[in-house]
Coordinates of C-alpha atoms in Angstrom, one line a residue:
X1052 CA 5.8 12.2 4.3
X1053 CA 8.3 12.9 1.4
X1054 CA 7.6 15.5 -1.3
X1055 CA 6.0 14.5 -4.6
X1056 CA 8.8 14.4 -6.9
X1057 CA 8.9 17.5 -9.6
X1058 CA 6.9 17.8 -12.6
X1059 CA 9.8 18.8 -14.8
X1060 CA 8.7 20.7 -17.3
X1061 CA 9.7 22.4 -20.9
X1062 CA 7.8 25.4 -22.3
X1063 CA 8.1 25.8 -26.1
X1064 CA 6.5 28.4 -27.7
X1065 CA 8.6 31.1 -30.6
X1066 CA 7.1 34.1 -28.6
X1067 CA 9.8 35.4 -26.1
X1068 CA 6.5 36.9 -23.7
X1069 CA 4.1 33.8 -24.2
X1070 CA 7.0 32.2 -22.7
X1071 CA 7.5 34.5 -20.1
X1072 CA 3.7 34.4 -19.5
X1073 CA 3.5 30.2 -19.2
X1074 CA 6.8 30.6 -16.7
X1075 CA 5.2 32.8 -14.3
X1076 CA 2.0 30.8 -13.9
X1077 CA 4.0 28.0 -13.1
X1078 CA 6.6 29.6 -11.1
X1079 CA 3.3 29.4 -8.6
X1080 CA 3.3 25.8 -8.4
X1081 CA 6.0 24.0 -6.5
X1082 CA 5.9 21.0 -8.0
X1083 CA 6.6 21.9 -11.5
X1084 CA 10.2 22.8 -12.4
X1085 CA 10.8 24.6 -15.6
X1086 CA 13.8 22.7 -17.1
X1087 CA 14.2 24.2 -20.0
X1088 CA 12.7 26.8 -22.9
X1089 CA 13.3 26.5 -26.3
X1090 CA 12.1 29.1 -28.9
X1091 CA 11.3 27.1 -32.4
X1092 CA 10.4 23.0 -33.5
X1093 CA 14.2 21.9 -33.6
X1094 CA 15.3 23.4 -30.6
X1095 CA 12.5 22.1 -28.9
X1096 CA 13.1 18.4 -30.1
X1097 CA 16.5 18.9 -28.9
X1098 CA 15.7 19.9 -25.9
X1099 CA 13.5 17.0 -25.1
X1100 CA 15.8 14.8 -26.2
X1101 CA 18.3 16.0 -23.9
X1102 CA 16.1 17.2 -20.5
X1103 CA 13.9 14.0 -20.8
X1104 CA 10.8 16.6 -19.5
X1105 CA 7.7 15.2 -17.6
X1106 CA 5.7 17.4 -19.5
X1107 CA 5.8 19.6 -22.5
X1108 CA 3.7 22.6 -23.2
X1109 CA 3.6 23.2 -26.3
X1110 CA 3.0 25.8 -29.0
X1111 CA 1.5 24.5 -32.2
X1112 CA 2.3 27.5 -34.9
X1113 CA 5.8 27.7 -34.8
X1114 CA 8.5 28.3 -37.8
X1115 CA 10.8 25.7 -39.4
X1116 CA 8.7 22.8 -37.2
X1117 CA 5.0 23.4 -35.9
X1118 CA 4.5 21.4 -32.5
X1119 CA 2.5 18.8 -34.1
X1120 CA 5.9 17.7 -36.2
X1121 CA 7.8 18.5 -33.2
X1122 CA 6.0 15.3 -31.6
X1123 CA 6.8 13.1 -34.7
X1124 CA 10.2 13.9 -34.7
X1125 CA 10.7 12.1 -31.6
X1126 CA 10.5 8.3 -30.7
X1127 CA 7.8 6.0 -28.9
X1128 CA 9.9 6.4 -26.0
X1129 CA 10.7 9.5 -26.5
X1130 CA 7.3 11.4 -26.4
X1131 CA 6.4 13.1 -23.2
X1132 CA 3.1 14.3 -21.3
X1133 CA 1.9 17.1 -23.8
X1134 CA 0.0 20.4 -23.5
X1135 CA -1.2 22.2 -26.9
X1136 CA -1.2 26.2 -25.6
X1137 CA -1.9 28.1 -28.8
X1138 CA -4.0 30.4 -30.3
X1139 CA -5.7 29.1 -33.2
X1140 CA -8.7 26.5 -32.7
X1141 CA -8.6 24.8 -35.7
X1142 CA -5.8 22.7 -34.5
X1143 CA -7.8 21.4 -31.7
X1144 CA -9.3 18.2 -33.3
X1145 CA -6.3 17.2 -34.5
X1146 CA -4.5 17.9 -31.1
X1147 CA -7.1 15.2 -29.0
X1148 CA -6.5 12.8 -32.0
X1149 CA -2.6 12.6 -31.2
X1150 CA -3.8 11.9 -27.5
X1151 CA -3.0 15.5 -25.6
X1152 CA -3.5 16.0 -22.5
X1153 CA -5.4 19.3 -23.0
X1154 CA -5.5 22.0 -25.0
X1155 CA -5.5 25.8 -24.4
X1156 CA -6.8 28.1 -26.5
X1157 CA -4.9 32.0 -26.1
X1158 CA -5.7 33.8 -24.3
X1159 CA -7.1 31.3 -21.1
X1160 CA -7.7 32.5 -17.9
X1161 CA -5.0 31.4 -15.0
X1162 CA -7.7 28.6 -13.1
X1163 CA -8.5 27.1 -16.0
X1164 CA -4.4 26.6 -16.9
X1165 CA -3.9 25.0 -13.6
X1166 CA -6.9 22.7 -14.4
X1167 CA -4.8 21.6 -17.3
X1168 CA -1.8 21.3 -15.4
X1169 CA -3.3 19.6 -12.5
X1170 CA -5.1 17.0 -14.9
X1171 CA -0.9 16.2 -16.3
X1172 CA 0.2 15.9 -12.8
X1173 CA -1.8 13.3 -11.7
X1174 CA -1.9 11.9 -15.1
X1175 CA 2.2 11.6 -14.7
X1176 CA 2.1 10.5 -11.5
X1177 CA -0.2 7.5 -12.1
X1178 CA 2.4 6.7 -15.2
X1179 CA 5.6 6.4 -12.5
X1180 CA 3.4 4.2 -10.0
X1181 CA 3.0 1.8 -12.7
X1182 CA 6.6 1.9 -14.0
X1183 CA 7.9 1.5 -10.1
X1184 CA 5.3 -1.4 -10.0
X1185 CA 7.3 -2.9 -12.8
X1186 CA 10.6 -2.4 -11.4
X1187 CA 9.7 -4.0 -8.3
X1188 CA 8.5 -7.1 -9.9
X1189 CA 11.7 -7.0 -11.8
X1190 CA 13.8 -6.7 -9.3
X1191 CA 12.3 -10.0 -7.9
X1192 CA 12.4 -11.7 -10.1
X1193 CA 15.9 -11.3 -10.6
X1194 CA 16.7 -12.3 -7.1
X1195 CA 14.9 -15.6 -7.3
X1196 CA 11.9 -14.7 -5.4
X1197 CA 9.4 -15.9 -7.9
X1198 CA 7.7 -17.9 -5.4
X1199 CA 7.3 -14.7 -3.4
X1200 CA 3.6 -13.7 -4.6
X1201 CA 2.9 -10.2 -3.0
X1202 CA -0.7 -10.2 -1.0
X1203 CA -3.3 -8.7 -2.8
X1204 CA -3.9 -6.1 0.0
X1205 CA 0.1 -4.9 -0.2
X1206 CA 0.0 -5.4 -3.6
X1207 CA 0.3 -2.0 -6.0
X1208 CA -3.2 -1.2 -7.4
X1209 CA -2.8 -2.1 -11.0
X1210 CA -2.8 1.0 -13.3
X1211 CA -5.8 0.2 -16.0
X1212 CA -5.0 0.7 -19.8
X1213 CA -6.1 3.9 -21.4
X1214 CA -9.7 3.3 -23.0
X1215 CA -9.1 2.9 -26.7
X1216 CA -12.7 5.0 -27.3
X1217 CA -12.7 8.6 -27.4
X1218 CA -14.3 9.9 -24.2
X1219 CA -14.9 13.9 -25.1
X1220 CA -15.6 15.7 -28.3
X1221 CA -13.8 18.9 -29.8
X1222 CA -16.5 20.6 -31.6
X1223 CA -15.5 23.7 -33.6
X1224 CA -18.5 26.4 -33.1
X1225 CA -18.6 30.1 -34.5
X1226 CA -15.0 31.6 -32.8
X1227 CA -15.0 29.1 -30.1
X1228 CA -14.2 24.9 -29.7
X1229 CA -16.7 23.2 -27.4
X1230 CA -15.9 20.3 -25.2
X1231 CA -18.3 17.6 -25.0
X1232 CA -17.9 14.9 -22.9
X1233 CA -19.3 11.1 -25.2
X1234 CA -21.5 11.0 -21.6
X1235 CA -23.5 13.6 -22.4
X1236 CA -24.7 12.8 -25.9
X1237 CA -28.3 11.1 -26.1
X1238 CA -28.0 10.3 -29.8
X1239 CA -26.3 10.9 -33.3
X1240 CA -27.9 12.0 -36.7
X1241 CA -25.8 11.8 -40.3
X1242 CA -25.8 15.4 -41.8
X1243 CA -23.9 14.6 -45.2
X1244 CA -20.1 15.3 -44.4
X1245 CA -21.4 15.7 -40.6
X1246 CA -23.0 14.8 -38.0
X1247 CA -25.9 16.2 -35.9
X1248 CA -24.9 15.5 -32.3
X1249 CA -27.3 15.8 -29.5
X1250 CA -26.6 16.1 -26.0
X1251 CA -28.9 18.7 -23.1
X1252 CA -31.5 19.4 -25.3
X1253 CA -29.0 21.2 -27.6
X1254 CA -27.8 20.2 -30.9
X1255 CA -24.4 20.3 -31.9
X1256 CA -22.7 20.1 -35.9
X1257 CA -19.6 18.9 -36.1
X1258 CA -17.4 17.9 -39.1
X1259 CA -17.2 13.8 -39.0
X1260 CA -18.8 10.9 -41.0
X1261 CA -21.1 8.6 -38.9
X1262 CA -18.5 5.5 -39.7
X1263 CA -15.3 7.6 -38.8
X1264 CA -17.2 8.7 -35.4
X1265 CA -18.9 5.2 -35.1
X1266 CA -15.4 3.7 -34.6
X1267 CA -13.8 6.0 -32.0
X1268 CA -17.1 5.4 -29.9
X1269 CA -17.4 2.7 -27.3
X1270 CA -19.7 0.2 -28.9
X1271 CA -20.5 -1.2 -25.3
X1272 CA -22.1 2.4 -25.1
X1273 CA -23.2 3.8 -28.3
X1274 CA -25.5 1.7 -30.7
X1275 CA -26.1 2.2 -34.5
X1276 CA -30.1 1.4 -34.5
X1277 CA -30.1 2.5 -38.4
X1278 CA -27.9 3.8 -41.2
X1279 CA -28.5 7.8 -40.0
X1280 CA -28.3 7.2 -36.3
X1281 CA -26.7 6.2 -33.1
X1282 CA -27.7 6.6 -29.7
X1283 CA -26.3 5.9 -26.5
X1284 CA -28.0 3.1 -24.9
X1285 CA -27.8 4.7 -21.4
X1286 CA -30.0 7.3 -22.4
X1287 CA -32.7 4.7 -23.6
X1288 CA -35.9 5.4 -21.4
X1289 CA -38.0 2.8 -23.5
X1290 CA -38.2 0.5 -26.3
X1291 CA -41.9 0.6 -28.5
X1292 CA -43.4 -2.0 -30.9
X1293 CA -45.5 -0.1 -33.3
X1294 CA -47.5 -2.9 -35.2
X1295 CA -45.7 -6.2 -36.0
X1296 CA -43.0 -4.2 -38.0
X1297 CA -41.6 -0.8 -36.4
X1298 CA -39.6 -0.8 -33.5
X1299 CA -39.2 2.8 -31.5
X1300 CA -36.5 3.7 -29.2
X1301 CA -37.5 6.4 -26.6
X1302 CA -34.4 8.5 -25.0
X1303 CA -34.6 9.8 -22.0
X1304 CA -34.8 13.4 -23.2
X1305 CA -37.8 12.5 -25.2
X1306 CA -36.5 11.6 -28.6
X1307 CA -38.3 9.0 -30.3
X1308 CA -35.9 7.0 -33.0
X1309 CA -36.8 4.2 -35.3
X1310 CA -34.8 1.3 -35.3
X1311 CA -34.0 -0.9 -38.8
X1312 CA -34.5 -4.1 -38.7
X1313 CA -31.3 -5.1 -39.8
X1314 CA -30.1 -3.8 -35.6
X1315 CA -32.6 -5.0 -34.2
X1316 CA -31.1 -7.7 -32.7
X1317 CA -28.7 -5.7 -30.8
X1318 CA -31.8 -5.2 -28.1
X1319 CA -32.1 -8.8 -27.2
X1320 CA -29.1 -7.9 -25.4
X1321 CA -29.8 -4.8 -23.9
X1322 CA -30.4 -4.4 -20.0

């Protein structure tokens, strides 16, 4: 069986010991390869330009460009697999907007880096079966065998589209970002400028309108029942007429939630 082919990787951060830090966790993994270090936002542009990396991890508060304006310096081609490693947690939200793979907030312990790195690997590796797919068919083509139709059973399993819905939240807490994976949450409350999130019995604020969160949620999933509130429509245990006019959803966690009438119709369809 041939080796997996090396995760080539660049490690930008303007700290000459974080870098020294991120290479010797690495250096313990053979199938990354450190290609290259670079020590500020130009350099590190340069250098992906040049080394073509795998995978870039990446640290967000540097001088002259901050990793963030590192990535829109580059082209749609040219972007690579991306880590955030920093030490500030504000930039989290904005770091799973722009699609990162993870994000590590300094210090992190060493199993919980190689979850991170792991999670790119495979990630990566998916990305070059689909492009070899590709190439294939190509190359086919281009010798005239487009009457040869590959069985489905030889045929490379086709590599799904990323979901265009968010699938976890970064929720800023008291000195800490929690994670919460769109699964968990039983159902949504408007707070003003935020919303009330709740997911295992625990409630959760976090800075985002009900429309702006409403649209990064799969609608397949999630289901606005009434101007203040969404809930996911796994966690619906029951559905309650209350006289000819009110309409209750019950989650499964016990919440009882009125629906408006103007979204009512959205449970004809429900199963």
């Amino acid at each position: 069986m041939n080796a997996p082919a090396c995760i080539r990787t660049l490690v930008v951060d303007d700290e000459p010991l974080a870098r020294e830090g991120l290479r010797l966790l690495l250096a313990s993994d053979p199938e990354v390869s450190v290609v290259g270090e670079a020590g500020n936002g130009p350099e590190a542009v340069r250098l992906i330009r040049e080394q073509r990396p795998d995978l870039v991890l990446l640290d967000v508060q540097m001088p002259e460009l901050n990793g963030f304006e590192v990535l829109a310096h580059l082209g749609p081609g040219e972007v690579p697999a991306v880590i955030f490693v920093t030490a500030y947690d504000h930039y989290a939200l904005r770091a799973f907007d722009i699609h990162a793979l993870d994000y590590l907030l300094k210090p992190f312990r060493d199993d919980r880096f190689h979850e991170a790195v792991g999670r790119a690997k495979a990630q990566i590796r998916l990305a070059r079966m689909s492009d070899l797919s590709q190439r294939l068919m190509s190359v086919l083509a281009t010798y005239g065998e487009r009457d040869v139709t590959p069985a489905p059973a030889s045929a490379p399993a086709p590599i799904a589209a990323p979901e265009p819905w968010v699938r976890r939240l970064a929720i800023r807490d008291t000195g800490r970002v929690v994670f919460l994976d769109v699964d968990e949450i039983e159902y949504i409350e408007a707070a003003d400028y935020y919303v009330q999130i709740h997911a295992g019995g625990k409630g959760y604020l976090h800075r985002e309108t009900m429309q702006s969160l409403e649209a990064r949620l799969d609608p397949e999933r999630f289901m606005r029942i009434h101007r203040s509130a969404i809930v996911n429509s796994r966690r619906i245990r029951e559905l309650r007429s209350e006289g000819r006019r009110e309409l209750i959803v019950v989650l499964t966690g016990g919440a009882e939630l009125r629906v408006a009438r103007s979204h009512r119709e959205k449970f004809q369809h429900l199963r």
